Amino acid sequence: MLITGLLCGLLLGFVMQRGRFCITGAFRDMYVTKSNKMFIALLIAISVQSVGLFILRDFGVVEIPAENLAFGAVLIGAFVFGVGIIYAGGCATGTWYRAGEGLIGSWVALFTYMLFSAMMRTGPLADFNNALKSHYIEQKTIYETLGISAWWLVVLLSAVTLFLVFKHFIKPKAKLAVLKPKKTGLAHILFEKRWNPFITATLVGLIALIAWPLSVASGRNFGLGITGPSANIMQFLITGDSKYINWGVFLVLGILIGSFIAAKASNEFRFRVPDTTTLLRSAFGGILMGIGATLAGGCSIGNGLVETAFFSWQGWLSLPVMILGTWFAAYFTIIRPQQQRLATAI
């Protein structure tokens, strides 16, 4: 059943690359460009997955794997991860799929992300990780704490998402210039046409949902996850121990391959080597991502897309804190340099 992880990853990598589904951009743009479009897209993906997930739960196909809330570790880790994805130029999944496009900076960020994720689990930083996570609150999901059915939260999330989508569509929009297509039919749609982010988000949500029964069938009770599998690859390469190879490892490798296929077919693949400063920033960002995601118990996919879908405290606490981390880093890497250039020009 491990091969289904590869197939799921192929789909996810292809869709994210062609749809330019970037969670880092979703968080950053709310602050830098005052655009909420990609964040609404994220909410669509969460909502689609959430509805399907609780149907699967009610039919006994999956169990909700929520854990007690390691409050301090989640707060610190989510913020550090948010800072890291700005420096790395992409979140965990974004780094995997951009590596598939040929971005050398993403390969550097991916290496340090995998390395420090592994170090936080079984390496020299494991004691630090375990010490922070040992302090927790015995609260798992929001609906259990409130003593209500999860479906009330599913309905609330879906209603808020639909309202935001409606508001977005009724806003006046500037007409964008469109180049004359070179392809026709399905080839044009798959490899040339600009994908609507809300359609992309719906596809991401469906893939995230499909991942649950496929992963459960392999003995792994979770949906999409990036940090654990990324660490597992590094641990396997160092130790050779096959216990680290699971469904999630095939998932992330599939993301890389799926992205490569999409980029190659749409003529977007090429090796791009950045300057030394950018490479160092990417490496630094990957380090922060590995440390932060491990502390928080997940990245922008594990926490921001999956844990939020089953309304864990961990997911909904880490999401806004990750956003704050991206805004903090965006101020120092984007906003302040712009202000300084304007001041110099005046």
CSV table of C-alpha atoms in Angstrom, one decimal:
chain,number,residue,atom,x,y,z
A,1,MET,CA,0.0,0.0,0.0
A,2,LEU,CA,3.0,2.3,0.2
A,3,ILE,CA,2.8,2.9,-3.5
A,4,THR,CA,-0.5,4.8,-2.9
A,5,GLY,CA,1.6,7.4,-1.1
A,6,LEU,CA,3.7,8.0,-4.2
A,7,LEU,CA,0.5,8.3,-6.3
A,8,CYS,CA,-1.1,10.7,-3.9
A,9,GLY,CA,2.2,12.8,-3.8
A,10,LEU,CA,2.3,12.8,-7.6
A,11,LEU,CA,-1.2,14.3,-7.7
A,12,LEU,CA,-0.4,16.8,-5.0
A,13,GLY,CA,2.9,17.9,-6.5
A,14,PHE,CA,1.3,18.3,-10.0
A,15,VAL,CA,-1.7,20.3,-8.7
A,16,MET,CA,0.3,22.6,-6.4
A,17,GLN,CA,2.9,23.3,-9.1
A,18,ARG,CA,0.4,24.1,-11.8
A,19,GLY,CA,-2.0,25.9,-9.5
A,20,ARG,CA,0.9,27.9,-7.8
A,21,PHE,CA,-0.7,26.9,-4.5
A,22,CYS,CA,1.7,28.6,-2.0
A,23,ILE,CA,0.8,28.8,1.7
A,24,THR,CA,3.8,31.0,2.3
A,25,GLY,CA,2.4,33.5,-0.2
A,26,ALA,CA,-1.1,33.2,1.4
A,27,PHE,CA,0.3,34.2,4.8
A,28,ARG,CA,2.7,36.9,3.4
A,29,ASP,CA,0.3,38.5,1.0
A,30,MET,CA,-2.2,39.3,3.7
A,31,TYR,CA,0.4,41.7,5.2
A,32,VAL,CA,2.6,42.8,2.3
A,33,THR,CA,0.0,43.3,-0.5
A,34,LYS,CA,-3.2,43.2,1.6
A,35,SER,CA,-4.5,40.4,-0.5
A,36,ASN,CA,-6.5,37.6,1.2
A,37,LYS,CA,-7.2,35.6,-2.0
A,38,MET,CA,-4.7,32.8,-1.3
A,39,PHE,CA,-5.7,32.6,2.4
A,40,ILE,CA,-9.3,32.1,1.3
A,41,ALA,CA,-8.0,29.4,-1.0
A,42,LEU,CA,-6.4,27.7,2.0
A,43,LEU,CA,-9.7,27.9,3.9
A,44,ILE,CA,-11.4,26.2,0.9
A,45,ALA,CA,-8.9,23.3,1.1
A,46,ILE,CA,-9.4,23.0,4.8
A,47,SER,CA,-13.2,23.0,4.5
A,48,VAL,CA,-13.4,20.5,1.7
A,49,GLN,CA,-11.1,18.1,3.7
A,50,SER,CA,-13.0,18.7,6.9
A,51,VAL,CA,-16.4,17.8,5.5
A,52,GLY,CA,-15.1,14.6,4.0
A,53,LEU,CA,-13.0,13.7,7.0
A,54,PHE,CA,-15.9,13.7,9.4
A,55,ILE,CA,-18.0,11.7,7.0
A,56,LEU,CA,-15.2,9.1,6.9
A,57,ARG,CA,-15.0,9.2,10.7
A,58,ASP,CA,-18.7,8.7,11.1
A,59,PHE,CA,-18.6,5.7,8.9
A,60,GLY,CA,-15.7,4.3,10.9
A,61,VAL,CA,-13.2,4.5,8.1
A,62,VAL,CA,-10.7,6.7,10.0
A,63,GLU,CA,-10.1,7.8,13.6
A,64,ILE,CA,-9.3,11.4,14.6
A,65,PRO,CA,-5.6,11.3,15.8
A,66,ALA,CA,-5.6,14.4,17.9
A,67,GLU,CA,-3.0,14.6,20.7
A,68,ASN,CA,-2.7,16.7,23.9
A,69,LEU,CA,-1.7,20.3,23.3
A,70,ALA,CA,2.0,21.0,24.0
A,71,PHE,CA,1.1,24.7,24.4
A,72,GLY,CA,4.6,26.2,24.7
A,73,ALA,CA,6.2,24.0,22.0
A,74,VAL,CA,3.4,24.8,19.6
A,75,LEU,CA,3.6,28.5,20.1
A,76,ILE,CA,7.4,28.7,19.8
A,77,GLY,CA,7.6,26.2,17.0
A,78,ALA,CA,4.8,27.7,14.9
A,79,PHE,CA,6.4,31.2,15.1
A,80,VAL,CA,9.9,29.9,14.3
A,81,PHE,CA,8.4,28.0,11.3
A,82,GLY,CA,6.6,31.1,10.1
A,83,VAL,CA,9.8,33.0,10.1
A,84,GLY,CA,11.7,30.2,8.4
A,85,ILE,CA,9.3,29.9,5.4
A,86,ILE,CA,9.9,33.5,4.5
A,87,TYR,CA,13.7,33.1,4.5
A,88,ALA,CA,13.5,29.7,2.7
A,89,GLY,CA,11.1,31.2,0.1
A,90,GLY,CA,8.5,28.5,0.6
A,91,CYS,CA,6.8,26.3,3.2
A,92,ALA,CA,7.6,22.7,3.6
A,93,THR,CA,5.5,21.5,0.7
A,94,GLY,CA,6.3,24.5,-1.4
A,95,THR,CA,10.0,23.8,-0.9
A,96,TRP,CA,9.5,20.2,-2.1
A,97,TYR,CA,7.6,21.3,-5.2
A,98,ARG,CA,9.9,24.1,-6.0
A,99,ALA,CA,12.8,21.7,-5.8
A,100,GLY,CA,11.0,19.8,-8.6
A,101,GLU,CA,11.0,23.0,-10.7
A,102,GLY,CA,14.8,23.1,-10.5
A,103,LEU,CA,15.3,25.9,-7.9
A,104,ILE,CA,18.6,25.3,-6.3
A,105,GLY,CA,17.8,27.5,-3.4
A,106,SER,CA,14.8,25.2,-2.6
A,107,TRP,CA,17.1,22.2,-2.7
A,108,VAL,CA,19.4,23.9,-0.1
A,109,ALA,CA,16.4,24.8,2.1
A,110,LEU,CA,15.1,21.2,1.7
A,111,PHE,CA,18.4,19.7,2.8
A,112,THR,CA,18.7,21.8,6.0
A,113,TYR,CA,15.0,21.4,6.7
A,114,MET,CA,15.3,17.6,6.5
A,115,LEU,CA,18.5,17.6,8.5
A,116,PHE,CA,17.3,19.7,11.4
A,117,SER,CA,13.9,17.8,11.4
A,118,ALA,CA,15.9,14.6,11.9
A,119,MET,CA,18.2,16.2,14.5
A,120,MET,CA,15.1,17.3,16.5
A,121,ARG,CA,13.8,13.8,16.5
A,122,THR,CA,16.7,11.4,17.1
A,123,GLY,CA,19.8,13.7,17.0
A,124,PRO,CA,21.5,16.1,19.3
A,125,LEU,CA,18.4,18.4,19.5
A,126,ALA,CA,16.0,15.6,20.6
A,127,ASP,CA,16.4,16.3,24.3
A,128,PHE,CA,15.5,20.0,23.7
A,129,ASN,CA,12.5,18.9,21.6
A,130,ASN,CA,11.3,16.4,24.2
A,131,ALA,CA,11.8,18.8,27.1
A,132,LEU,CA,9.5,21.4,25.5
A,133,LYS,CA,6.9,18.9,24.4
A,134,SER,CA,6.8,17.3,27.9
A,135,HIS,CA,4.7,20.3,29.1
A,136,TYR,CA,1.2,19.9,27.8
A,137,ILE,CA,-2.4,20.6,28.4
A,138,GLU,CA,-4.8,17.7,28.3
A,139,GLN,CA,-7.0,19.2,25.6
A,140,LYS,CA,-7.1,17.7,22.1
A,141,THR,CA,-9.9,19.1,20.0
A,142,ILE,CA,-11.9,22.2,20.2
A,143,TYR,CA,-15.3,20.4,19.9
A,144,GLU,CA,-14.4,18.0,22.8
A,145,THR,CA,-13.4,21.0,25.0
A,146,LEU,CA,-16.7,22.8,24.2
A,147,GLY,CA,-18.7,19.6,24.5
A,148,ILE,CA,-20.4,19.9,21.1
A,149,SER,CA,-20.6,17.9,17.9
A,150,ALA,CA,-17.7,18.4,15.5
A,151,TRP,CA,-20.3,19.1,12.8
A,152,TRP,CA,-21.2,22.4,14.4
A,153,LEU,CA,-17.6,23.6,13.7
A,154,VAL,CA,-17.6,22.0,10.2
A,155,VAL,CA,-20.7,24.0,9.4
A,156,LEU,CA,-19.3,27.2,10.9
A,157,LEU,CA,-16.0,26.9,9.0
A,158,SER,CA,-17.8,26.1,5.7
A,159,ALA,CA,-20.2,29.0,6.1
A,160,VAL,CA,-17.3,31.5,6.9
A,161,THR,CA,-15.4,30.2,3.9
A,162,LEU,CA,-18.4,30.5,1.5
A,163,PHE,CA,-19.0,34.0,2.7
A,164,LEU,CA,-15.4,35.0,2.1
A,165,VAL,CA,-15.5,33.4,-1.4
A,166,PHE,CA,-18.7,35.3,-2.2
A,167,LYS,CA,-17.2,38.6,-1.0
A,168,HIS,CA,-14.2,38.0,-3.2
A,169,PHE,CA,-16.2,37.3,-6.3
A,170,ILE,CA,-18.4,40.4,-6.0
A,171,LYS,CA,-15.4,42.7,-5.6
A,172,PRO,CA,-14.6,44.6,-8.8
A,173,LYS,CA,-11.4,43.2,-10.5
A,174,ALA,CA,-9.0,44.6,-13.0
A,175,LYS,CA,-9.0,42.6,-16.3
A,176,LEU,CA,-5.7,40.8,-16.8
A,177,ALA,CA,-4.0,40.5,-20.2
A,178,VAL,CA,-4.0,36.9,-21.5
A,179,LEU,CA,-1.4,35.6,-23.9
A,180,LYS,CA,-2.6,33.8,-27.0
A,181,PRO,CA,-2.6,30.1,-26.2
A,182,LYS,CA,-0.1,27.8,-27.9
A,183,LYS,CA,-1.8,24.6,-26.9
A,184,THR,CA,-5.4,23.5,-27.3
A,185,GLY,CA,-7.9,21.2,-25.5
A,186,LEU,CA,-6.8,19.3,-22.4
A,187,ALA,CA,-3.1,20.2,-22.9
A,188,HIS,CA,-4.0,23.9,-22.7
A,189,ILE,CA,-5.9,23.4,-19.5
A,190,LEU,CA,-3.3,21.2,-17.8
A,191,PHE,CA,-0.1,22.7,-18.9
A,192,GLU,CA,-0.7,26.3,-20.1
A,193,LYS,CA,-3.8,28.0,-18.7
A,194,ARG,CA,-3.5,29.9,-15.5
A,195,TRP,CA,-5.4,27.9,-12.8
A,196,ASN,CA,-8.0,29.6,-10.6
A,197,PRO,CA,-6.7,29.4,-7.0
A,198,PHE,CA,-10.1,28.4,-5.7
A,199,ILE,CA,-10.3,25.4,-8.1
A,200,THR,CA,-6.7,24.5,-7.1
A,201,ALA,CA,-7.7,24.7,-3.4
A,202,THR,CA,-10.6,22.4,-4.0
A,203,LEU,CA,-8.4,19.9,-5.7
A,204,VAL,CA,-5.8,20.1,-2.8
A,205,GLY,CA,-8.6,19.6,-0.3
A,206,LEU,CA,-9.8,16.5,-2.2
A,207,ILE,CA,-6.3,15.1,-2.4
A,208,ALA,CA,-5.8,15.8,1.3
A,209,LEU,CA,-9.1,13.9,2.0
A,210,ILE,CA,-8.1,10.9,-0.2
A,211,ALA,CA,-4.8,10.7,1.6
A,212,TRP,CA,-6.6,9.7,4.8
A,213,PRO,CA,-7.9,6.2,3.9
A,214,LEU,CA,-4.9,5.5,1.7
A,215,SER,CA,-2.5,6.3,4.6
A,216,VAL,CA,-4.6,4.5,7.2
A,217,ALA,CA,-4.6,1.4,5.0
A,218,SER,CA,-0.8,1.4,5.2
A,219,GLY,CA,-0.9,1.5,9.0
A,220,ARG,CA,-0.3,5.2,9.3
A,221,ASN,CA,-3.2,7.0,11.0
A,222,PHE,CA,-2.9,10.5,9.5
A,223,GLY,CA,-3.4,12.4,6.3
A,224,LEU,CA,-0.9,14.6,4.5
A,225,GLY,CA,2.2,15.2,6.4
A,226,ILE,CA,5.6,16.6,5.3
A,227,THR,CA,8.0,17.2,8.3
A,228,GLY,CA,8.0,13.6,9.7
A,229,PRO,CA,8.5,12.0,6.3
A,230,SER,CA,11.2,14.5,5.4
A,231,ALA,CA,13.1,13.7,8.6
A,232,ASN,CA,12.6,10.0,7.9
A,233,ILE,CA,14.4,10.2,4.6
A,234,MET,CA,17.4,11.8,6.3
A,235,GLN,CA,17.3,9.2,9.1
A,236,PHE,CA,17.1,6.4,6.5
A,237,LEU,CA,20.0,7.7,4.5
A,238,ILE,CA,22.2,7.9,7.6
A,239,THR,CA,21.2,4.7,9.3
A,240,GLY,CA,19.9,2.5,6.5
A,241,ASP,CA,17.1,1.4,8.8
A,242,SER,CA,14.0,0.5,6.7
A,243,LYS,CA,11.7,1.3,9.7
A,244,TYR,CA,11.9,5.0,8.6
A,245,ILE,CA,10.3,4.2,5.2
A,246,ASN,CA,6.5,4.6,5.4
A,247,TRP,CA,3.6,6.0,3.4
A,248,GLY,CA,4.6,9.6,4.1
A,249,VAL,CA,8.1,9.1,2.7
A,250,PHE,CA,6.5,8.0,-0.6
A,251,LEU,CA,4.2,11.0,-0.4
A,252,VAL,CA,6.9,13.6,-0.3
A,253,LEU,CA,8.9,11.9,-3.0
A,254,GLY,CA,5.8,11.9,-5.1
A,255,ILE,CA,5.4,15.6,-4.6
A,256,LEU,CA,8.9,16.2,-6.0
A,257,ILE,CA,8.2,13.9,-9.0
A,258,GLY,CA,4.7,15.3,-9.7
A,259,SER,CA,6.0,18.9,-9.6
A,260,PHE,CA,8.9,18.0,-11.9
A,261,ILE,CA,6.4,16.4,-14.4
A,262,ALA,CA,4.1,19.5,-14.3
A,263,ALA,CA,7.0,22.0,-14.6
A,264,LYS,CA,8.6,20.0,-17.5
A,265,ALA,CA,5.3,19.7,-19.4
A,266,SER,CA,4.5,23.4,-19.0
A,267,ASN,CA,8.1,24.5,-19.9
A,268,GLU,CA,8.6,25.9,-16.4
A,269,PHE,CA,11.5,23.6,-15.4
A,270,ARG,CA,15.0,25.0,-15.4
A,271,PHE,CA,17.9,25.0,-13.0
A,272,ARG,CA,18.1,28.4,-11.3
A,273,VAL,CA,21.1,29.1,-9.2
A,274,PRO,CA,20.6,32.2,-6.9
A,275,ASP,CA,23.4,34.4,-5.5
A,276,THR,CA,25.3,33.4,-2.3
A,277,THR,CA,23.2,35.6,0.0
A,278,THR,CA,20.0,33.9,-1.2
A,279,LEU,CA,21.5,30.5,-0.8
A,280,LEU,CA,22.5,31.3,2.8
A,281,ARG,CA,19.1,32.7,3.5
A,282,SER,CA,17.5,29.5,2.1
A,283,ALA,CA,19.7,27.4,4.3
A,284,PHE,CA,18.9,29.4,7.4
A,285,GLY,CA,15.2,29.3,6.5
A,286,GLY,CA,15.3,25.5,6.2
A,287,ILE,CA,17.0,25.2,9.6
A,288,LEU,CA,14.2,27.3,11.2
A,289,MET,CA,11.5,25.3,9.3
A,290,GLY,CA,12.9,22.0,10.6
A,291,ILE,CA,13.2,23.1,14.2
A,292,GLY,CA,9.9,25.0,14.2
A,293,ALA,CA,7.8,22.3,12.5
A,294,THR,CA,9.1,19.6,14.8
A,295,LEU,CA,8.4,21.6,17.9
A,296,ALA,CA,4.9,22.6,16.7
A,297,GLY,CA,4.0,19.0,15.7
A,298,GLY,CA,3.5,19.9,12.1
A,299,CYS,CA,4.2,22.4,9.3
A,300,SER,CA,1.8,24.5,7.3
A,301,ILE,CA,0.4,21.3,5.8
A,302,GLY,CA,0.3,19.1,8.9
A,303,ASN,CA,-0.9,21.8,11.2
A,304,GLY,CA,-2.3,24.5,8.8
A,305,LEU,CA,-4.2,22.2,6.5
A,306,VAL,CA,-4.7,18.8,8.2
A,307,GLU,CA,-4.9,19.4,12.0
A,308,THR,CA,-7.2,22.4,11.3
A,309,ALA,CA,-9.5,20.2,9.3
A,310,PHE,CA,-10.3,18.0,12.4
A,311,PHE,CA,-10.3,21.1,14.7
A,312,SER,CA,-7.4,20.2,17.0
A,313,TRP,CA,-6.2,22.9,19.3
A,314,GLN,CA,-2.7,22.3,17.9
A,315,GLY,CA,-3.9,23.2,14.4
A,316,TRP,CA,-5.9,26.2,15.2
A,317,LEU,CA,-3.3,27.6,17.6
A,318,SER,CA,-0.4,27.1,15.3
A,319,LEU,CA,-2.1,28.6,12.2
A,320,PRO,CA,-2.4,32.2,13.4
A,321,VAL,CA,1.0,32.0,15.1
A,322,MET,CA,2.6,30.8,11.9
A,323,ILE,CA,1.0,33.8,10.1
A,324,LEU,CA,2.5,36.1,12.8
A,325,GLY,CA,5.9,34.6,12.2
A,326,THR,CA,5.7,35.2,8.4
A,327,TRP,CA,4.6,38.8,9.0
A,328,PHE,CA,7.5,39.3,11.4
A,329,ALA,CA,10.0,38.0,8.9
A,330,ALA,CA,8.3,39.8,6.0
A,331,TYR,CA,8.7,43.1,7.8
A,332,PHE,CA,12.5,42.7,8.0
A,333,THR,CA,13.0,41.2,4.6
A,334,ILE,CA,10.4,43.1,2.5
A,335,ILE,CA,8.7,46.0,4.2
A,336,ARG,CA,11.6,47.6,6.0
A,337,PRO,CA,14.0,47.4,2.9
A,338,GLN,CA,11.2,49.0,0.8
A,339,GLN,CA,10.8,51.8,3.4
A,340,GLN,CA,14.6,52.4,3.5
A,341,ARG,CA,14.8,52.6,-0.4
A,342,LEU,CA,11.9,55.1,-0.4
A,343,ALA,CA,13.6,57.2,2.3
A,344,THR,CA,16.8,57.2,0.3
A,345,ALA,CA,15.1,58.2,-2.9
A,346,ILE,CA,13.4,61.1,-1.2
